Amino acid sequence: MSAARPPEGARTAVRSTQGNPVQALPADFAPRLIHWQARDGRHGLPWQGTRDPYRVWLSEIMLQQTQVSTVLAYYPRFLERFPDVAALAAAPIDEVMALWSGLGYYSRARNLHRCAQAVVADHAGRFPTSAAGLEALPGIGASTAAAIAAFCFGERVSIVDGNVKRVLARLLAFDGDVGQAASQRALWDLAQGLLPPQPSAEDMRAYTQGLMDLGATVCTRTRPRCEVCPARGLCLAFEREAIARYPVKTRRVQRRFERWWLLFAVRGDAVWLQRRPERGIWAGLHSPPVFAGEDDMRAAVPTGWPSHWTATEPVAHALTHRELQLLPHWVAVDEAPAGWAGEWVKRSALAAVGLPAPVRSLLGGAWDPQVLDQ
Ligand code: SF4
């Protein structure tokens, strides 16, 4: 960066888009972050060092709500099968879901596929080059659009994902509830105000990566490592010894507890699977029939099926808004269940089917004859 370095700790006022003064920002933040990223940030992740919007987009979508360590296994596999946006757009959705299986938040996979098709159909296979253009595509939110635009096209626009909101709230001792829309708008303004004033494309890449790295590795949700933080001298929460107060969240997500009875009907080396509805939990994936109670499950069973079933260990499955207890039941049958939606899927074909992670794990080991004969 070429701009003269402001005096340490200097702050400049920023106004919101409504014109109200909202906060005094540390003028020194961007150069410090860029310098820190070069020295102490993360380098060498497989999605770094590319300006290909397809690869950056894919990594950004996978990294939403998902640990880097998990994505490291999925990203190369996905790229190997779908090396570019055209290959992804042309693939059957079931294949995309199968490769996504285990990453969770499956609406991301459906939107990924829709987005690839929109890029091919509406943009001649090339991603738009601005954050505004990217945000108009399916499944690309404002922060993801900003990340792609900054990394690939050097646009001067800030990411504001959950990690960044936490960093900003601490850095600026931001008192608003980060769950509320008005606070989120204010944080966008603040994030824009912190950007380097006239950055080169290289500055924007380093700054954006630095912000991500700071939130992921230093200013973490629990036990932030302030002792190594490049922003420590600028951080109001640190100065006031009030880090635990930020970010302010007044509404906690309440998880509802539910029990789901899963009926695994097995015929030889095949299991009966149904496609889940397009909305709701496990949307669009395949699972054994799901019942809200044991009576419902027994009532739905076709006449002529054996009355002896095997129940295996319940499985706890936590989702954002739901705490599920899965109760697997197994039955060996000769006949397809008349009147049920679904189909027999051979064990050897399961790898190519989109399955929720706990169902894949249950099908991975539990339906051997000994279990069914117990
Ligand atoms: Fe976060 Fe601590 Fe750095 Fe402040 S000093 S930004 S609380 S890590």
CSV table of C-alpha atoms and ligand atoms in Angstrom, one decimal:
chain,number,residue,atom,x,y,z
A,1,MET,CA,0.0,0.0,0.0
A,2,SER,CA,1.3,3.4,-0.9
A,3,ALA,CA,-0.8,5.6,1.5
A,4,ALA,CA,1.2,7.3,4.3
A,5,ARG,CA,0.8,5.4,7.5
A,6,PRO,CA,-1.4,7.3,9.9
A,7,PRO,CA,-0.3,7.9,13.5
A,8,GLU,CA,-0.8,4.7,15.6
A,9,GLY,CA,-4.2,4.4,17.0
A,10,ALA,CA,-5.6,7.3,15.0
A,11,ARG,CA,-9.3,7.1,14.3
A,12,THR,CA,-11.5,8.5,11.6
A,13,ALA,CA,-15.3,9.0,11.8
A,14,VAL,CA,-17.4,7.0,9.4
A,15,ARG,CA,-21.0,7.7,8.4
A,16,SER,CA,-23.6,5.1,7.6
A,17,THR,CA,-25.4,5.1,4.3
A,18,GLN,CA,-28.2,7.1,6.0
A,19,GLY,CA,-25.6,9.8,6.8
A,20,ASN,CA,-25.6,9.3,10.6
A,21,PRO,CA,-22.2,9.2,12.3
A,22,VAL,CA,-21.9,5.7,13.6
A,23,GLN,CA,-18.3,5.0,14.7
A,24,ALA,CA,-14.8,6.2,14.8
A,25,LEU,CA,-12.7,3.7,12.9
A,26,PRO,CA,-9.0,3.0,13.4
A,27,ALA,CA,-7.2,4.4,10.4
A,28,ASP,CA,-4.3,2.0,10.8
A,29,PHE,CA,-6.3,-1.3,10.5
A,30,ALA,CA,-5.9,-2.1,6.8
A,31,PRO,CA,-2.1,-1.8,6.5
A,32,ARG,CA,-1.6,-3.7,9.7
A,33,LEU,CA,-3.8,-6.5,8.5
A,34,ILE,CA,-2.2,-6.7,5.1
A,35,HIS,CA,1.3,-6.8,6.7
A,36,TRP,CA,0.1,-9.5,9.2
A,37,GLN,CA,-1.5,-11.7,6.5
A,38,ALA,CA,1.7,-11.8,4.5
A,39,ARG,CA,3.7,-12.9,7.6
A,40,ASP,CA,1.3,-14.9,9.8
A,41,GLY,CA,-1.8,-15.5,7.7
A,42,ARG,CA,-2.8,-18.8,6.1
A,43,HIS,CA,-1.1,-19.6,2.9
A,44,GLY,CA,-1.2,-22.7,0.7
A,45,LEU,CA,-4.8,-23.7,1.1
A,46,PRO,CA,-5.9,-25.3,-2.2
A,47,TRP,CA,-8.3,-22.5,-3.1
A,48,GLN,CA,-5.7,-19.8,-2.5
A,49,GLY,CA,-3.5,-18.4,-5.2
A,50,THR,CA,-6.2,-18.8,-7.9
A,51,ARG,CA,-8.2,-16.0,-9.6
A,52,ASP,CA,-10.5,-18.4,-11.2
A,53,PRO,CA,-14.0,-17.4,-9.9
A,54,TYR,CA,-15.3,-20.9,-10.3
A,55,ARG,CA,-12.7,-22.3,-7.8
A,56,VAL,CA,-13.1,-19.3,-5.4
A,57,TRP,CA,-16.9,-19.5,-5.5
A,58,LEU,CA,-16.8,-23.3,-4.8
A,59,SER,CA,-14.5,-22.9,-1.9
A,60,GLU,CA,-16.5,-20.0,-0.4
A,61,ILE,CA,-19.8,-22.0,-0.6
A,62,MET,CA,-18.2,-25.1,0.9
A,63,LEU,CA,-16.6,-23.0,3.7
A,64,GLN,CA,-20.0,-21.5,4.8
A,65,GLN,CA,-20.8,-23.1,8.2
A,66,THR,CA,-18.1,-25.8,7.6
A,67,GLN,CA,-14.6,-26.2,9.0
A,68,VAL,CA,-11.6,-25.8,6.7
A,69,SER,CA,-10.4,-29.3,7.7
A,70,THR,CA,-13.7,-30.8,6.4
A,71,VAL,CA,-13.6,-28.8,3.2
A,72,LEU,CA,-10.1,-29.9,2.5
A,73,ALA,CA,-11.4,-33.4,1.8
A,74,TYR,CA,-14.3,-32.4,-0.3
A,75,TYR,CA,-12.9,-29.6,-2.4
A,76,PRO,CA,-10.4,-31.6,-4.5
A,77,ARG,CA,-12.9,-34.4,-5.0
A,78,PHE,CA,-15.5,-32.0,-6.3
A,79,LEU,CA,-13.1,-30.3,-8.6
A,80,GLU,CA,-11.9,-33.6,-10.0
A,81,ARG,CA,-15.4,-34.5,-11.0
A,82,PHE,CA,-16.5,-31.0,-12.0
A,83,PRO,CA,-13.4,-29.2,-13.2
A,84,ASP,CA,-15.3,-26.1,-14.4
A,85,VAL,CA,-18.7,-24.5,-14.2
A,86,ALA,CA,-19.9,-26.1,-17.5
A,87,ALA,CA,-19.2,-29.6,-16.1
A,88,LEU,CA,-21.1,-28.8,-12.9
A,89,ALA,CA,-24.0,-27.3,-14.8
A,90,ALA,CA,-24.3,-30.4,-17.0
A,91,ALA,CA,-24.2,-32.9,-14.2
A,92,PRO,CA,-27.4,-34.5,-12.8
A,93,ILE,CA,-28.4,-33.0,-9.5
A,94,ASP,CA,-28.3,-36.4,-7.8
A,95,GLU,CA,-24.6,-36.7,-8.6
A,96,VAL,CA,-23.9,-33.2,-7.1
A,97,MET,CA,-25.9,-34.2,-4.0
A,98,ALA,CA,-24.0,-37.4,-3.7
A,99,LEU,CA,-20.6,-35.6,-3.8
A,100,TRP,CA,-21.9,-33.1,-1.2
A,101,SER,CA,-23.1,-35.8,1.1
A,102,GLY,CA,-21.7,-35.3,4.6
A,103,LEU,CA,-21.0,-31.5,4.1
A,104,GLY,CA,-24.5,-30.7,5.5
A,105,TYR,CA,-26.6,-27.6,4.7
A,106,TYR,CA,-27.7,-29.2,1.5
A,107,SER,CA,-29.5,-26.2,0.1
A,108,ARG,CA,-25.9,-25.0,-0.7
A,109,ALA,CA,-25.5,-28.0,-3.1
A,110,ARG,CA,-28.8,-27.3,-4.8
A,111,ASN,CA,-28.0,-23.6,-5.2
A,112,LEU,CA,-24.5,-24.5,-6.4
A,113,HIS,CA,-26.0,-26.5,-9.2
A,114,ARG,CA,-28.6,-23.8,-10.0
A,115,CYS,CA,-26.0,-21.1,-10.0
A,116,ALA,CA,-23.7,-23.1,-12.4
A,117,GLN,CA,-26.6,-23.5,-14.7
A,118,ALA,CA,-27.4,-19.7,-14.5
A,119,VAL,CA,-23.8,-18.8,-15.3
A,120,VAL,CA,-23.8,-21.1,-18.3
A,121,ALA,CA,-27.3,-20.1,-19.5
A,122,ASP,CA,-27.2,-16.4,-18.8
A,123,HIS,CA,-23.6,-15.4,-18.8
A,124,ALA,CA,-22.1,-17.6,-21.5
A,125,GLY,CA,-20.2,-19.6,-18.9
A,126,ARG,CA,-18.4,-16.7,-17.3
A,127,PHE,CA,-19.0,-15.4,-13.8
A,128,PRO,CA,-19.9,-11.7,-13.5
A,129,THR,CA,-16.9,-9.6,-12.5
A,130,SER,CA,-18.5,-7.3,-9.8
A,131,ALA,CA,-19.9,-8.1,-6.4
A,132,ALA,CA,-23.3,-6.7,-7.5
A,133,GLY,CA,-23.4,-9.0,-10.5
A,134,LEU,CA,-22.4,-12.0,-8.5
A,135,GLU,CA,-24.9,-11.4,-5.8
A,136,ALA,CA,-27.7,-11.7,-8.4
A,137,LEU,CA,-26.9,-15.4,-8.9
A,138,PRO,CA,-28.6,-18.2,-7.0
A,139,GLY,CA,-27.1,-18.9,-3.6
A,140,ILE,CA,-24.5,-16.1,-3.6
A,141,GLY,CA,-25.0,-13.8,-0.7
A,142,ALA,CA,-23.5,-10.4,-0.2
A,143,SER,CA,-20.4,-11.5,1.7
A,144,THR,CA,-19.6,-14.4,-0.7
A,145,ALA,CA,-20.1,-12.0,-3.7
A,146,ALA,CA,-17.6,-9.6,-2.1
A,147,ALA,CA,-15.1,-12.4,-1.4
A,148,ILE,CA,-15.2,-13.5,-5.1
A,149,ALA,CA,-15.0,-10.0,-6.4
A,150,ALA,CA,-12.1,-9.0,-4.1
A,151,PHE,CA,-10.1,-12.2,-4.7
A,152,CYS,CA,-10.7,-12.6,-8.4
A,153,PHE,CA,-11.2,-9.0,-9.7
A,154,GLY,CA,-9.6,-6.8,-7.0
A,155,GLU,CA,-12.9,-5.0,-6.3
A,156,ARG,CA,-12.8,-2.6,-3.3
A,157,VAL,CA,-15.6,-4.3,-1.3
A,158,SER,CA,-15.6,-5.9,2.1
A,159,ILE,CA,-16.7,-9.3,3.2
A,160,VAL,CA,-18.9,-9.4,6.3
A,161,ASP,CA,-19.5,-13.0,7.2
A,162,GLY,CA,-20.1,-14.3,10.8
A,163,ASN,CA,-16.4,-14.3,11.6
A,164,VAL,CA,-15.9,-10.7,10.4
A,165,LYS,CA,-18.9,-9.5,12.3
A,166,ARG,CA,-17.4,-10.9,15.5
A,167,VAL,CA,-14.0,-9.2,14.8
A,168,LEU,CA,-15.6,-5.9,14.0
A,169,ALA,CA,-17.9,-6.0,17.0
A,170,ARG,CA,-14.9,-6.5,19.3
A,171,LEU,CA,-12.5,-4.1,17.4
A,172,LEU,CA,-15.1,-1.3,17.5
A,173,ALA,CA,-16.9,-2.3,20.7
A,174,PHE,CA,-20.0,-2.3,18.6
A,175,ASP,CA,-23.0,-2.4,20.9
A,176,GLY,CA,-25.8,-3.4,18.4
A,177,ASP,CA,-27.3,-6.8,18.4
A,178,VAL,CA,-25.5,-8.5,15.5
A,179,GLY,CA,-28.6,-10.6,14.8
A,180,GLN,CA,-30.6,-7.6,13.9
A,181,ALA,CA,-30.9,-6.2,10.3
A,182,ALA,CA,-30.1,-2.6,11.4
A,183,SER,CA,-26.9,-3.8,13.1
A,184,GLN,CA,-25.9,-5.8,10.0
A,185,ARG,CA,-26.4,-2.7,7.8
A,186,ALA,CA,-24.2,-0.7,10.2
A,187,LEU,CA,-21.5,-3.4,10.2
A,188,TRP,CA,-21.5,-3.3,6.4
A,189,ASP,CA,-20.8,0.4,6.5
A,190,LEU,CA,-18.1,0.0,9.1
A,191,ALA,CA,-16.5,-2.9,7.2
A,192,GLN,CA,-16.5,-0.7,4.0
A,193,GLY,CA,-15.0,2.2,6.1
A,194,LEU,CA,-12.1,0.0,7.2
A,195,LEU,CA,-11.0,-1.0,3.6
A,196,PRO,CA,-7.7,0.3,2.3
A,197,PRO,CA,-8.4,3.7,0.7
A,198,GLN,CA,-7.0,3.1,-2.8
A,199,PRO,CA,-6.0,-0.6,-2.8
A,200,SER,CA,-4.3,-2.4,-5.7
A,201,ALA,CA,-5.9,-5.8,-6.6
A,202,GLU,CA,-3.1,-7.4,-4.7
A,203,ASP,CA,-3.9,-5.3,-1.6
A,204,MET,CA,-7.6,-6.4,-1.8
A,205,ARG,CA,-6.7,-10.1,-2.0
A,206,ALA,CA,-4.3,-9.8,1.0
A,207,TYR,CA,-6.8,-7.7,3.0
A,208,THR,CA,-9.7,-10.0,2.4
A,209,GLN,CA,-7.7,-13.1,3.2
A,210,GLY,CA,-6.3,-11.3,6.3
A,211,LEU,CA,-9.8,-10.6,7.5
A,212,MET,CA,-10.8,-14.2,7.0
A,213,ASP,CA,-7.6,-15.4,8.7
A,214,LEU,CA,-8.0,-13.1,11.7
A,215,GLY,CA,-11.5,-14.3,12.4
A,216,ALA,CA,-10.7,-18.0,11.9
A,217,THR,CA,-7.4,-18.2,13.7
A,218,VAL,CA,-7.0,-15.3,16.1
A,219,CYS,CA,-10.2,-13.5,17.0
A,220,THR,CA,-12.0,-16.8,17.5
A,221,ARG,CA,-15.4,-17.2,19.1
A,222,THR,CA,-14.1,-18.6,22.3
A,223,ARG,CA,-10.6,-17.8,23.7
A,224,PRO,CA,-9.4,-15.2,21.2
A,225,ARG,CA,-5.6,-15.0,21.0
A,226,CYS,CA,-5.3,-11.3,21.6
A,227,GLU,CA,-1.6,-11.7,22.5
A,228,VAL,CA,-0.8,-12.3,18.8
A,229,CYS,CA,-3.5,-10.1,17.2
A,230,PRO,CA,-2.3,-7.5,14.8
A,231,ALA,CA,-5.2,-5.3,15.8
A,232,ARG,CA,-4.6,-5.5,19.5
A,233,GLY,CA,-3.4,-1.8,19.8
A,234,LEU,CA,-6.6,-0.7,18.0
A,235,CYS,CA,-9.1,-2.9,19.6
A,236,LEU,CA,-11.6,-1.2,21.9
A,237,ALA,CA,-12.9,-4.4,23.4
A,238,PHE,CA,-9.3,-5.3,24.4
A,239,GLU,CA,-8.6,-1.9,25.7
A,240,ARG,CA,-11.7,-1.9,27.8
A,241,GLU,CA,-11.1,-5.5,29.0
A,242,ALA,CA,-14.6,-6.3,27.7
A,243,ILE,CA,-14.0,-8.9,25.0
A,244,ALA,CA,-16.7,-11.3,26.4
A,245,ARG,CA,-19.3,-8.6,25.8
A,246,TYR,CA,-18.9,-8.7,22.0
A,247,PRO,CA,-20.5,-9.5,19.7
A,248,VAL,CA,-23.8,-8.7,21.3
A,249,LYS,CA,-26.4,-11.4,20.6
A,250,THR,CA,-29.7,-11.2,22.5
A,251,ARG,CA,-31.5,-14.0,20.6
A,252,ARG,CA,-30.1,-17.5,20.9
A,253,VAL,CA,-31.1,-20.2,18.4
A,254,GLN,CA,-33.5,-22.5,20.1
A,255,ARG,CA,-33.2,-26.1,18.9
A,256,ARG,CA,-36.4,-28.2,18.9
A,257,PHE,CA,-36.0,-31.8,20.0
A,258,GLU,CA,-37.6,-34.4,17.7
A,259,ARG,CA,-37.5,-38.2,17.4
A,260,TRP,CA,-37.4,-39.7,14.0
A,261,TRP,CA,-38.1,-43.4,13.4
A,262,LEU,CA,-36.2,-44.6,10.3
A,263,LEU,CA,-37.3,-47.8,8.7
A,264,PHE,CA,-34.6,-49.6,6.8
A,265,ALA,CA,-36.3,-52.2,4.7
A,266,VAL,CA,-33.6,-54.5,3.2
A,267,ARG,CA,-33.9,-57.0,0.4
A,268,GLY,CA,-30.7,-58.9,-0.2
A,269,ASP,CA,-28.1,-56.3,-1.0
A,270,ALA,CA,-30.6,-53.4,-1.6
A,271,VAL,CA,-32.3,-51.0,0.7
A,272,TRP,CA,-35.5,-49.1,0.1
A,273,LEU,CA,-34.9,-45.3,-0.1
A,274,GLN,CA,-37.1,-42.4,-0.7
A,275,ARG,CA,-36.3,-38.9,-2.0
A,276,ARG,CA,-37.0,-36.3,0.7
A,277,PRO,CA,-39.2,-33.3,-0.2
A,278,GLU,CA,-37.5,-30.3,-1.9
A,279,ARG,CA,-37.9,-28.3,1.3
A,280,GLY,CA,-37.1,-29.0,4.9
A,281,ILE,CA,-34.6,-31.2,6.6
A,282,TRP,CA,-32.5,-33.4,4.2
A,283,ALA,CA,-34.3,-31.7,1.3
A,284,GLY,CA,-33.7,-33.5,-2.0
A,285,LEU,CA,-31.6,-36.2,-0.4
A,286,HIS,CA,-32.5,-39.9,-0.2
A,287,SER,CA,-33.3,-41.6,3.1
A,288,PRO,CA,-35.3,-44.6,4.4
A,289,PRO,CA,-38.9,-43.7,5.1
A,290,VAL,CA,-39.1,-41.4,8.2
A,291,PHE,CA,-41.9,-41.6,10.8
A,292,ALA,CA,-42.8,-39.3,13.7
A,293,GLY,CA,-43.7,-42.2,16.0
A,294,GLU,CA,-43.4,-45.9,16.3
A,295,ASP,CA,-47.1,-46.4,15.9
A,296,ASP,CA,-47.1,-44.4,12.6
A,297,MET,CA,-44.2,-46.6,11.4
A,298,ARG,CA,-45.9,-49.9,12.3
A,299,ALA,CA,-49.2,-48.7,10.8
A,300,ALA,CA,-47.5,-47.8,7.5
A,301,VAL,CA,-46.0,-51.3,7.0
A,302,PRO,CA,-47.4,-53.4,4.2
A,303,THR,CA,-49.3,-56.5,5.3
A,304,GLY,CA,-47.2,-59.6,4.9
A,305,TRP,CA,-44.0,-58.0,6.2
A,306,PRO,CA,-42.3,-59.8,9.1
A,307,SER,CA,-43.4,-58.6,12.5
A,308,HIS,CA,-39.9,-58.9,13.9
A,309,TRP,CA,-37.7,-55.9,13.4
A,310,THR,CA,-34.3,-55.0,14.8
A,311,ALA,CA,-33.7,-51.6,16.5
A,312,THR,CA,-30.1,-50.4,16.5
A,313,GLU,CA,-28.6,-47.7,18.7
A,314,PRO,CA,-30.3,-44.3,18.5
A,315,VAL,CA,-28.2,-41.6,16.8
A,316,ALA,CA,-28.1,-38.0,17.8
A,317,HIS,CA,-28.1,-35.5,14.9
A,318,ALA,CA,-27.9,-31.8,15.6
A,319,LEU,CA,-29.0,-29.3,13.0
A,320,THR,CA,-29.2,-25.5,13.3
A,321,HIS,CA,-32.8,-25.5,14.5
A,322,ARG,CA,-33.4,-29.1,15.4
A,323,GLU,CA,-32.0,-31.7,17.7
A,324,LEU,CA,-32.9,-35.0,16.2
A,325,GLN,CA,-32.8,-38.4,17.7
A,326,LEU,CA,-32.8,-41.0,14.9
A,327,LEU,CA,-34.2,-44.4,15.8
A,328,PRO,CA,-33.1,-46.9,13.2
A,329,HIS,CA,-35.2,-50.0,12.7
A,330,TRP,CA,-34.3,-52.7,10.3
A,331,VAL,CA,-36.4,-55.4,8.6
A,332,ALA,CA,-35.5,-58.0,6.0
A,333,VAL,CA,-38.3,-58.3,3.4
A,334,ASP,CA,-38.9,-60.1,0.1
A,335,GLU,CA,-41.4,-57.7,-1.5
A,336,ALA,CA,-41.2,-54.1,-2.4
A,337,PRO,CA,-43.5,-52.0,-0.1
A,338,ALA,CA,-46.6,-51.6,-2.3
A,339,GLY,CA,-47.9,-48.0,-2.5
A,340,TRP,CA,-44.7,-46.5,-1.0
A,341,ALA,CA,-42.7,-43.9,-2.9
A,342,GLY,CA,-39.1,-44.8,-3.5
A,343,GLU,CA,-37.0,-47.6,-4.9
A,344,TRP,CA,-34.5,-50.3,-4.1
A,345,VAL,CA,-30.9,-49.0,-4.1
A,346,LYS,CA,-28.1,-51.6,-4.2
A,347,ARG,CA,-25.4,-51.3,-1.6
A,348,SER,CA,-22.8,-50.9,-4.4
A,349,ALA,CA,-24.7,-47.9,-5.8
A,350,LEU,CA,-25.0,-46.0,-2.5
A,351,ALA,CA,-21.8,-44.0,-3.1
A,352,ALA,CA,-23.5,-42.2,-6.1
A,353,VAL,CA,-26.7,-41.3,-4.1
A,354,GLY,CA,-27.1,-38.2,-2.0
A,355,LEU,CA,-27.6,-39.4,1.5
A,356,PRO,CA,-27.7,-37.4,4.8
A,357,ALA,CA,-24.4,-38.1,6.7
A,358,PRO,CA,-26.1,-40.2,9.6
A,359,VAL,CA,-28.0,-42.3,7.0
A,360,ARG,CA,-24.8,-42.9,5.1
A,361,SER,CA,-23.0,-43.9,8.2
A,362,LEU,CA,-25.9,-46.2,9.3
A,363,LEU,CA,-25.9,-47.9,5.9
A,364,GLY,CA,-22.1,-48.1,6.0
A,365,GLY,CA,-22.1,-50.9,8.6
A,366,ALA,CA,-25.3,-51.9,10.2
A,367,TRP,CA,-27.3,-53.9,7.7
A,368,ASP,CA,-25.5,-57.2,7.7
A,369,PRO,CA,-27.5,-60.3,8.1
A,370,GLN,CA,-26.5,-60.8,11.8
A,371,VAL,CA,-28.1,-57.4,12.7
A,372,LEU,CA,-31.3,-58.2,10.8
A,373,ASP,CA,-31.6,-61.7,12.3
A,374,GLN,CA,-31.1,-60.7,15.9
B,1,SF4,FE1,-10.1,-9.9,18.7
B,1,SF4,FE2,-8.5,-9.7,20.8
B,1,SF4,FE3,-7.7,-8.9,18.3
B,1,SF4,FE4,-9.5,-7.5,19.7
B,1,SF4,S1,-7.4,-7.8,20.3
B,1,SF4,S2,-9.6,-8.1,17.5
B,1,SF4,S3,-10.6,-9.2,20.7
B,1,SF4,S4,-8.2,-11.0,19.0
